[in-house]
PDB file of C-alpha atoms in Angstrom:
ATOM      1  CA  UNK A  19       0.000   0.000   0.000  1.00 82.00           C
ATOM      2  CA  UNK A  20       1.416   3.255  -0.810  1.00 90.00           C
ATOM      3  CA  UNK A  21       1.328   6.471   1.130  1.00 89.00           C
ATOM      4  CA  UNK A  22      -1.925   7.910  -0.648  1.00 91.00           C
ATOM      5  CA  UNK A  23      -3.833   4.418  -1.271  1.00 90.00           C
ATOM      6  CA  UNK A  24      -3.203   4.951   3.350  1.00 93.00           C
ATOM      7  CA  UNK A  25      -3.828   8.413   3.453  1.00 94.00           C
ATOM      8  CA  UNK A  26      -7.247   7.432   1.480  1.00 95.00           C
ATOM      9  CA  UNK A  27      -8.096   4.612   3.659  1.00 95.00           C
ATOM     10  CA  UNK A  28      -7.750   6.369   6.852  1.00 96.00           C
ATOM     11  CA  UNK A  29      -9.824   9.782   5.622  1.00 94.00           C
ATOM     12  CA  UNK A  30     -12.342   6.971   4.540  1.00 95.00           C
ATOM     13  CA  UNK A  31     -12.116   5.218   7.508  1.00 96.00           C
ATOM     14  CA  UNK A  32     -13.046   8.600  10.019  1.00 97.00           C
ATOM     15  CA  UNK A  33     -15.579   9.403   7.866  1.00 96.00           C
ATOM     16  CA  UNK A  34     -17.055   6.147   8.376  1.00 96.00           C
ATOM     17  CA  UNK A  35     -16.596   6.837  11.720  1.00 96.00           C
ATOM     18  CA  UNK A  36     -18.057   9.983  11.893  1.00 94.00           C
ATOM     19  CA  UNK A  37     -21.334   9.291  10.390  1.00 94.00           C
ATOM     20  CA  UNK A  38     -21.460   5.805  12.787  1.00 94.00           C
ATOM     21  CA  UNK A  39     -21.386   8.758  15.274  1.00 92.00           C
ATOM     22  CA  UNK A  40     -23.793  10.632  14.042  1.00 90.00           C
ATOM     23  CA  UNK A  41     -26.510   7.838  13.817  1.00 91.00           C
ATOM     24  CA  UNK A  42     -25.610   6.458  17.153  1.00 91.00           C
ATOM     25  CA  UNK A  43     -26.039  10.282  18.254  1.00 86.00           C
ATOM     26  CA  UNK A  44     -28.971  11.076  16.679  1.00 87.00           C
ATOM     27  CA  UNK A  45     -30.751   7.997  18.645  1.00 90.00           C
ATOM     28  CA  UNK A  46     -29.630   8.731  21.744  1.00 87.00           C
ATOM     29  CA  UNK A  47     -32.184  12.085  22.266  1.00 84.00           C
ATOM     30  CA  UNK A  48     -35.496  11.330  20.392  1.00 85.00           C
ATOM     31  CA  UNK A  49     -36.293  15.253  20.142  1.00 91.00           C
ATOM     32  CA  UNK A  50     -32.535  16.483  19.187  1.00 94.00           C
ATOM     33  CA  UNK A  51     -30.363  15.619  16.535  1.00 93.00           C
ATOM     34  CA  UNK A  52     -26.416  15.452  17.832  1.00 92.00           C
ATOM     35  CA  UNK A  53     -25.776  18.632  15.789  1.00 93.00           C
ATOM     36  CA  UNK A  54     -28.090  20.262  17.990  1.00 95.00           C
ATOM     37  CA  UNK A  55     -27.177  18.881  20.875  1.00 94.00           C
ATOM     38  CA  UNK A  56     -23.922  19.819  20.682  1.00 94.00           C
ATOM     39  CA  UNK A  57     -24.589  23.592  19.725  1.00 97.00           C
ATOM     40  CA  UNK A  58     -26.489  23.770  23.121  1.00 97.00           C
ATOM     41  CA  UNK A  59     -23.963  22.301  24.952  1.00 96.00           C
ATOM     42  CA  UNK A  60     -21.490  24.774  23.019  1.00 97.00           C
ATOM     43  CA  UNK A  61     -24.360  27.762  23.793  1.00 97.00           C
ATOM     44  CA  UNK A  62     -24.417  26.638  27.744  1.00 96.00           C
ATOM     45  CA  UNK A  63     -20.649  26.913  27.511  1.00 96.00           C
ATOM     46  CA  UNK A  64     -19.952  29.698  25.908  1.00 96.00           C
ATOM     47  CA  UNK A  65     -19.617  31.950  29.851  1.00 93.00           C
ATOM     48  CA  UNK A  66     -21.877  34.712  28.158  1.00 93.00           C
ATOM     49  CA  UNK A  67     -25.631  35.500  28.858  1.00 91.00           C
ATOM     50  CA  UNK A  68     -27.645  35.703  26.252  1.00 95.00           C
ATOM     51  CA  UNK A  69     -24.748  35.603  23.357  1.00 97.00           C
ATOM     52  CA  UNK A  70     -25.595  36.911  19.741  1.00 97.00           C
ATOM     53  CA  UNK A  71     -26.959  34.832  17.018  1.00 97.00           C
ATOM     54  CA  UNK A  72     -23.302  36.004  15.368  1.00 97.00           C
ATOM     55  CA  UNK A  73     -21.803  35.155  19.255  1.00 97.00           C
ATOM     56  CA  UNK A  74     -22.851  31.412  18.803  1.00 98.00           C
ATOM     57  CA  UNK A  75     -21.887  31.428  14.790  1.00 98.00           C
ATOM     58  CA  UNK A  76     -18.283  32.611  15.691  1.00 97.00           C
ATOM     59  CA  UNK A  77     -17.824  30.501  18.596  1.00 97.00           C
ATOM     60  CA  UNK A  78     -19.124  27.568  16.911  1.00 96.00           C
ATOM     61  CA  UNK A  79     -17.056  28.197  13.596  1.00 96.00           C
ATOM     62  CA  UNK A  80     -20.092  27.890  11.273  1.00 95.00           C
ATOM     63  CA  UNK A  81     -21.871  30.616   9.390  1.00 97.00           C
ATOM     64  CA  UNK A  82     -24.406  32.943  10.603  1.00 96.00           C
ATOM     65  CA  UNK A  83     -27.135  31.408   8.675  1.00 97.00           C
ATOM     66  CA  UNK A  84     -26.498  27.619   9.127  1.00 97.00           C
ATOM     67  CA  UNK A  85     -26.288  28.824  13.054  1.00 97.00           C
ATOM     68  CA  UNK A  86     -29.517  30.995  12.713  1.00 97.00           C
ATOM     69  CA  UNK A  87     -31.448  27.765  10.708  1.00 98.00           C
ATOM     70  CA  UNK A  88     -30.621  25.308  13.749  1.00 97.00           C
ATOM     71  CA  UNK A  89     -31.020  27.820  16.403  1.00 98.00           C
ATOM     72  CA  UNK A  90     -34.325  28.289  14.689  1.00 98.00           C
ATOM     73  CA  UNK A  91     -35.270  24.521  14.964  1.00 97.00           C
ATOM     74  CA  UNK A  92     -34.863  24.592  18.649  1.00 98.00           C
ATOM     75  CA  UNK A  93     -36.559  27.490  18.981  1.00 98.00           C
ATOM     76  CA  UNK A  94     -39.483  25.472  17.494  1.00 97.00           C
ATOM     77  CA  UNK A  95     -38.727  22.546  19.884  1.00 96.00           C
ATOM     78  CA  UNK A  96     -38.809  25.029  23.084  1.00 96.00           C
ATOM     79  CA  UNK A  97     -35.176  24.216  23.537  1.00 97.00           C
ATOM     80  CA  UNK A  98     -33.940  28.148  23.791  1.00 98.00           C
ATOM     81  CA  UNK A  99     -35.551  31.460  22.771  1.00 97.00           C
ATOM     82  CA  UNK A 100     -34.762  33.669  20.177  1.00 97.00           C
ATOM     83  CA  UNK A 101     -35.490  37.816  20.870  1.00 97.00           C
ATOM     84  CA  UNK A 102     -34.159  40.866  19.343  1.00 95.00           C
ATOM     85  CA  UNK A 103     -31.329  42.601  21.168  1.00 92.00           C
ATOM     86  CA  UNK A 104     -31.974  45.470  23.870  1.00 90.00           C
ATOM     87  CA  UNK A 105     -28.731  46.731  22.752  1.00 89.00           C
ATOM     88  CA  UNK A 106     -28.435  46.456  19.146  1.00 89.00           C
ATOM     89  CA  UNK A 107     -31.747  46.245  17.147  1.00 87.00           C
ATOM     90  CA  UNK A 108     -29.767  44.350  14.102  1.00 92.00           C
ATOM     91  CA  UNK A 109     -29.000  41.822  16.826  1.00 95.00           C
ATOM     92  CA  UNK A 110     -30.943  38.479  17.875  1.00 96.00           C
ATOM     93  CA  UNK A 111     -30.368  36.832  21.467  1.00 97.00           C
ATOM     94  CA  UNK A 112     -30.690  33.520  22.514  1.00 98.00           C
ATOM     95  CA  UNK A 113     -31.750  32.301  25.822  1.00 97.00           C
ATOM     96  CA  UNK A 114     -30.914  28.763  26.533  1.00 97.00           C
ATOM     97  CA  UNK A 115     -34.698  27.334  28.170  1.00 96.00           C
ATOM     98  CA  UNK A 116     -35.343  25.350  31.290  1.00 93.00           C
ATOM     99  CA  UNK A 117     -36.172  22.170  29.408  1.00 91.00           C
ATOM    100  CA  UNK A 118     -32.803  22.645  27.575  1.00 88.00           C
ATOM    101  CA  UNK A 119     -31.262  21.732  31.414  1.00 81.00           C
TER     102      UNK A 119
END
């Protein structure tokens, strides 16, 4: 085997992995995928109150609007609450909920 026929078989190989993961994780919560439980695990760790739509994108590394879609999504599943900022009207807050503890 040479060195990209290995470097194929073990990118193949954590892919594999990762989407055992993600099947395995997406059974373990009936109501949450494991993308979204991770992002509110991320959210309750982020040490701010209330962060930004943006705050959670940037912290997260993903973009605004992929953030924004799955924050929406647990908004719908009364997981956190989304409400425009006191401070900056271009802004949206999230509030992590009590059923998301």
């Amino acid at each position: 085997m040479n060195r990209t026929d290995k470097e194929e078989y073990i990118f193949g190989s954590i892919l594999l992995l990762a989407n055992k993961l993600q099947i395995w994780g997406d059974n373990m919560i009936p109501d949450l995928t494991l993308k979204q439980w991770f992002l509110l695990i991320l959210i309750s760790k982020m040490g701010i109150q209330n962060p930004t739509v943006k705050e959670v994108a940037d912290f997260t590394g993903t973009s605004r609007q992929n953030t924004k879609k799955m924050l929406e999504q647990l908004e719908i599943k009364e997981y956190i609450s989304i409400s425009k900022s006191k401070k900056d009207a271009r802004a949206l807050n999230v509030t992590l909920s009590r059923k998301t503890f």
